[in-house]
PDB file of C-alpha atoms in Angstrom:
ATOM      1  CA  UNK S1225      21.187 -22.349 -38.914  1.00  0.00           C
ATOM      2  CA  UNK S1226      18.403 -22.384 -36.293  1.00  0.00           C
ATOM      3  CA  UNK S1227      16.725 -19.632 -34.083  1.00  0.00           C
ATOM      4  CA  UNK S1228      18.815 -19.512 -30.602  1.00  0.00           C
ATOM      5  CA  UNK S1229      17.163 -16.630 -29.157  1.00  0.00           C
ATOM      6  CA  UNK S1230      13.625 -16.349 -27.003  1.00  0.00           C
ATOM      7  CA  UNK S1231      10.795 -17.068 -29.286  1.00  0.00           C
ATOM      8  CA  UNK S1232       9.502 -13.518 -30.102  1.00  0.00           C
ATOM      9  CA  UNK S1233       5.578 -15.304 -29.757  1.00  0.00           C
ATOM     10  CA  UNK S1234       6.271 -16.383 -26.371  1.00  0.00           C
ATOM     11  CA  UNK S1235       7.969 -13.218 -25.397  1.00  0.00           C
ATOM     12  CA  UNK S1236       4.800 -11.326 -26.608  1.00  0.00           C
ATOM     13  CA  UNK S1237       2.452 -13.591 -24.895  1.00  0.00           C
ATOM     14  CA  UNK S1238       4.668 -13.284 -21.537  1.00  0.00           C
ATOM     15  CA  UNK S1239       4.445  -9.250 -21.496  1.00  0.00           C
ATOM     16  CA  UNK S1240       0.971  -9.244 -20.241  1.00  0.00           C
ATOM     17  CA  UNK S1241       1.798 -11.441 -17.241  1.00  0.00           C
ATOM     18  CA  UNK S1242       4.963  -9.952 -16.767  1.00  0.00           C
ATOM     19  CA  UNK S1243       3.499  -6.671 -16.129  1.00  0.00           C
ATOM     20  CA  UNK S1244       0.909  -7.623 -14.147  1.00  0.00           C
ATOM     21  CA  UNK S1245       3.470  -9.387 -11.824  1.00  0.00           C
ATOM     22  CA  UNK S1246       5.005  -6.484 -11.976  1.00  0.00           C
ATOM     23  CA  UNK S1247       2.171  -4.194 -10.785  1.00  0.00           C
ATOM     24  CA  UNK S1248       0.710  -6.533  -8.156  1.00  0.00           C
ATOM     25  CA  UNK S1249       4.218  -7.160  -6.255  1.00  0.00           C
ATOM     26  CA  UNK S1250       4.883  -3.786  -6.401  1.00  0.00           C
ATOM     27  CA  UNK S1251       1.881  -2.622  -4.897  1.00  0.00           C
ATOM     28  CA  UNK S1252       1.901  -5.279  -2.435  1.00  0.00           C
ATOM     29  CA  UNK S1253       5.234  -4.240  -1.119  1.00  0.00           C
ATOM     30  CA  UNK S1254       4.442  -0.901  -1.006  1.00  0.00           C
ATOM     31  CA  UNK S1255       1.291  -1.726   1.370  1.00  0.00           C
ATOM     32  CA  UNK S1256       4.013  -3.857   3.272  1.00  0.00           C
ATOM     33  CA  UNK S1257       5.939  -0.641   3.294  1.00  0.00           C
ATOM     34  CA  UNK S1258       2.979   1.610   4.242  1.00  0.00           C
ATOM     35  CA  UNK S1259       2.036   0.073   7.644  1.00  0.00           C
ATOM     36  CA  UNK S1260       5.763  -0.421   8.658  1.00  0.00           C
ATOM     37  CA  UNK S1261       5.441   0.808  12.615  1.00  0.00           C
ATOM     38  CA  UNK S1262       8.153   2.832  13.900  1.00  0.00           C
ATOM     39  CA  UNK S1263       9.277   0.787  16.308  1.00  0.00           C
ATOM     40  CA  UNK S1264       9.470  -2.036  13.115  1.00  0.00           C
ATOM     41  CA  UNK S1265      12.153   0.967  11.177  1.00  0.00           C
ATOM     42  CA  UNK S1266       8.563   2.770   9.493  1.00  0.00           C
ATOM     43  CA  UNK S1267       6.695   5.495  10.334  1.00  0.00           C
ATOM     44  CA  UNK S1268       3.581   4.468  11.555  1.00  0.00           C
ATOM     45  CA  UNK S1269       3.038   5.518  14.852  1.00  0.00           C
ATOM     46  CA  UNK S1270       1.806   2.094  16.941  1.00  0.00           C
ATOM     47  CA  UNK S1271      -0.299   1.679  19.832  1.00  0.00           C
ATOM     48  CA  UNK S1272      -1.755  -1.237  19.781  1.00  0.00           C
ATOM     49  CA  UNK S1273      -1.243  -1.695  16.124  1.00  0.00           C
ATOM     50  CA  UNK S1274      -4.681  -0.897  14.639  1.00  0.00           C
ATOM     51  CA  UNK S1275      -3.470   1.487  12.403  1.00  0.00           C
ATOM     52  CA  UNK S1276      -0.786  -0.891  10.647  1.00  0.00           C
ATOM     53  CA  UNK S1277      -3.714  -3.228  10.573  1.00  0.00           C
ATOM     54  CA  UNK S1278      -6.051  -1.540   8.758  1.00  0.00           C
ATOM     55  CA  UNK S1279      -4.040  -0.667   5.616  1.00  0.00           C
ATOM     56  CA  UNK S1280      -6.066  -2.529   2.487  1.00  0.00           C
ATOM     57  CA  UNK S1281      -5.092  -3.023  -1.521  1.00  0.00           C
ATOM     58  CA  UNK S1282      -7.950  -2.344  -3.600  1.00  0.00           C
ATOM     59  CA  UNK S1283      -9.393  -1.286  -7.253  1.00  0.00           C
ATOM     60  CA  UNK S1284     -11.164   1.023  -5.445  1.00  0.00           C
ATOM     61  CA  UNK S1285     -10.504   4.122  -3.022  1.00  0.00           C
ATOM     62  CA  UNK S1286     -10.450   2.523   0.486  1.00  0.00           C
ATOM     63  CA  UNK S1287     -13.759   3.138   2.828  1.00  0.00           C
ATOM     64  CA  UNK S1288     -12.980   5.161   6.189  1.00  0.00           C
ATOM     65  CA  UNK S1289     -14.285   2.413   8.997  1.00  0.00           C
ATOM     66  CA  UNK S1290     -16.203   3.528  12.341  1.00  0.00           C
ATOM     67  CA  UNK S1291     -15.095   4.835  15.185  1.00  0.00           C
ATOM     68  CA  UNK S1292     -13.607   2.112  17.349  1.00  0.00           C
ATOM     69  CA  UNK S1293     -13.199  -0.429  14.789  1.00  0.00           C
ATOM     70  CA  UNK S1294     -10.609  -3.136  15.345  1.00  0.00           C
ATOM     71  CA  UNK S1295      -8.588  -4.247  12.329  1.00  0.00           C
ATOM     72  CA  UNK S1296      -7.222  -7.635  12.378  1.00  0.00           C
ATOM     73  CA  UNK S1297      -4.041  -8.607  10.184  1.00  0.00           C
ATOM     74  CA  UNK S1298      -5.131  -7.731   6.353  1.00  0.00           C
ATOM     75  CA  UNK S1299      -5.216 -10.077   3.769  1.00  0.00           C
ATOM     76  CA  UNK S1300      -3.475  -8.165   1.154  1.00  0.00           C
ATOM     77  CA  UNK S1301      -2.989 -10.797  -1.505  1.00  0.00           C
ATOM     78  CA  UNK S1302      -7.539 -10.292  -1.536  1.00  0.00           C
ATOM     79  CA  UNK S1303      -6.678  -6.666  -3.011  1.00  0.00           C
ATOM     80  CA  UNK S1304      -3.493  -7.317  -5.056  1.00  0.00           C
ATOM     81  CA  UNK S1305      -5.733 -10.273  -6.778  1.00  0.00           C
ATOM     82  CA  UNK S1306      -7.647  -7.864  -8.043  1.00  0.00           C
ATOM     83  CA  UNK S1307      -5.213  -5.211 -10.164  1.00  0.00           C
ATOM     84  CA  UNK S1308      -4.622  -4.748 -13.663  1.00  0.00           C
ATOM     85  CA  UNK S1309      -2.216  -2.998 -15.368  1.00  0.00           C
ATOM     86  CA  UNK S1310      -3.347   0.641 -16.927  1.00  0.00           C
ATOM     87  CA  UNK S1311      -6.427   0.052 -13.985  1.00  0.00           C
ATOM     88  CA  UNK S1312      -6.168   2.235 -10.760  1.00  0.00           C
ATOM     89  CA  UNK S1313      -4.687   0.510  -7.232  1.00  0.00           C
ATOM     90  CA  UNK S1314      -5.192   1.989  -4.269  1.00  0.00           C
ATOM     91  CA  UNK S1315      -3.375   1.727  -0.755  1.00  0.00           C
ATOM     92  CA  UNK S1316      -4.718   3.260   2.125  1.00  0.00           C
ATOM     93  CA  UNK S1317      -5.848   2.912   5.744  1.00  0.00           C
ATOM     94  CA  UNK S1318      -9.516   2.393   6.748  1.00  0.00           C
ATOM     95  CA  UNK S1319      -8.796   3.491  10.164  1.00  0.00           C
ATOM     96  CA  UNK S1320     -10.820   6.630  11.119  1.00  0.00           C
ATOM     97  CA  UNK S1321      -7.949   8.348  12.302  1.00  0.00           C
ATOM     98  CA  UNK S1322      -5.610   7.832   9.956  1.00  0.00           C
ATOM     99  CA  UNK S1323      -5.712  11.164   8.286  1.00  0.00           C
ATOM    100  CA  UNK S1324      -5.115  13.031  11.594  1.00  0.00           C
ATOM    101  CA  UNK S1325      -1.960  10.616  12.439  1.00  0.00           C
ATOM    102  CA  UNK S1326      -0.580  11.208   8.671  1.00  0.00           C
ATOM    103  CA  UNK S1327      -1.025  15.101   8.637  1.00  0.00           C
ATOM    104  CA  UNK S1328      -1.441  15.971  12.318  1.00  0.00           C
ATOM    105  CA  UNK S1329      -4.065  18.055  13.890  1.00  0.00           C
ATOM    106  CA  UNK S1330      -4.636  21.250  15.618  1.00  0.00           C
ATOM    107  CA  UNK S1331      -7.950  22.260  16.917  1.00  0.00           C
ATOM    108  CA  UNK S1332     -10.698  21.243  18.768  1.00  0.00           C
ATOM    109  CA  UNK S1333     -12.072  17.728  18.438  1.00  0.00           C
ATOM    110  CA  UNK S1334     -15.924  17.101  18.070  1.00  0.00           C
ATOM    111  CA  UNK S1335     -15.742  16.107  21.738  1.00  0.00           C
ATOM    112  CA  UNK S1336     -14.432  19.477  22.531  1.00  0.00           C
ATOM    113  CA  UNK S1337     -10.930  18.422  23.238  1.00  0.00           C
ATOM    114  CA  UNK S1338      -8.285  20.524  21.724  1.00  0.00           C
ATOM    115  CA  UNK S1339      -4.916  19.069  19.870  1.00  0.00           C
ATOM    116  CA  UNK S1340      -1.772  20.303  18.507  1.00  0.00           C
ATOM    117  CA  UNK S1341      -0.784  17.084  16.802  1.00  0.00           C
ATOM    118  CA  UNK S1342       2.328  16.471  14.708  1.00  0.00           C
ATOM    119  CA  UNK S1343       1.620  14.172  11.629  1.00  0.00           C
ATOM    120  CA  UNK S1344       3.961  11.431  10.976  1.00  0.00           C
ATOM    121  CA  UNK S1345       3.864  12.002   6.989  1.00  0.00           C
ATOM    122  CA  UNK S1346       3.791   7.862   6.582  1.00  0.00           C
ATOM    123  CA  UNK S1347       1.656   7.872   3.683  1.00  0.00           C
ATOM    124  CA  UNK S1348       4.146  10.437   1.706  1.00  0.00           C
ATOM    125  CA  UNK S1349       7.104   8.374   2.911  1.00  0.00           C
ATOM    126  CA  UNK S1350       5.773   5.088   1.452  1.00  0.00           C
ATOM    127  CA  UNK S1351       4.751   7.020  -1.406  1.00  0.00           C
ATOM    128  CA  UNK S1352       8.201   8.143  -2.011  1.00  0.00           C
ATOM    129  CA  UNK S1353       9.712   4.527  -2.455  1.00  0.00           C
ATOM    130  CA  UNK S1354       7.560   3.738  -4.894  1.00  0.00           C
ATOM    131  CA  UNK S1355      10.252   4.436  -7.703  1.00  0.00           C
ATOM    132  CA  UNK S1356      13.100   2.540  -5.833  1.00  0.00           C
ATOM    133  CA  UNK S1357       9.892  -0.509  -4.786  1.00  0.00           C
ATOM    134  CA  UNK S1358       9.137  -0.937  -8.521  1.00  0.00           C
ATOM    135  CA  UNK S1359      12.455  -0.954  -9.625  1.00  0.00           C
ATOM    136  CA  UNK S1360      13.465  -3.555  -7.073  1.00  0.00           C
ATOM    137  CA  UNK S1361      10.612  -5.582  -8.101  1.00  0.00           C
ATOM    138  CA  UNK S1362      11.348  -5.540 -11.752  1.00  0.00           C
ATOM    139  CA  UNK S1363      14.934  -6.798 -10.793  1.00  0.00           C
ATOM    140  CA  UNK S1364      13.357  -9.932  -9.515  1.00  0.00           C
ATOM    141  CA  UNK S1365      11.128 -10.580 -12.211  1.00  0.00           C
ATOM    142  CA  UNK S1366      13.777 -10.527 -14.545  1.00  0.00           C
ATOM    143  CA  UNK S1367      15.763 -13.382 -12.852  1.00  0.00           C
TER     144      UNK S1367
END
């Protein structure tokens, strides 16, 4: 009587692959996630969109941009290329303001203007899916 099962050796060889799918379509749909605008069911407050725009996948911990920097629609498959499992991944925003839209602000600006800002808490929302993002992504790989 033969074997009818998976080949343990191919199984073992797949594991590596597997969870790097894993990690890199998880991540990616968490950045997806991340620069959801309200208007679009997220919580990132739009404008004229820079904000959404500027969200970036990396290895590394995202670089705050200038003042007045325009973002134009990421690339995110550039940063997800780039992650390995047990390695750190990093979503952010590179938009100088992003902080003060996430947590608010109240005070005076450098240009003297004062603000009693409300944050919008999108970076702890997205944050909080990531269970229920990983989970849904594992469900995928295994069909």
């Amino acid at each position: 009587m033969s074997w009818k099962g998976i080949d343990p050796s191919k199984w073992a060889g797949n594991k590596e692959a597997l969870l790097t799918a894993l990690l890199r379509n998880s991540v990616q749909a968490l950045a997806k996630e991340a620069s959801t605008t309200i208007p679009n069911g997220g919580r990132v407050p739009v404008k004229n969109g820079n904000l959404a725009r500027s969200v970036i996948i990396d290895d590394k911990p995202p670089v705050k941009g200038v003042p007045g920097q325009e973002y134009s629609a990421s690339d995110l498959e550039l940063g997800v290329s780039k992650l390995q499992p047990g390695k750190p991944a990093y979503v952010g925003w590179q938009a100088e303001y992003s902080h003060r839209q996430n947590y608010g602000f109240t005070g005076e600006d450098s240009l003297g203007r004062h603000y009693n800002q409300a944050g919008h808490g999108f970076a702890e929302a997205a944050a909080a899916k990531w269970p229920a993002i990983v989970a849904e992504q594992a469900a995928k790989l295994k069909r």
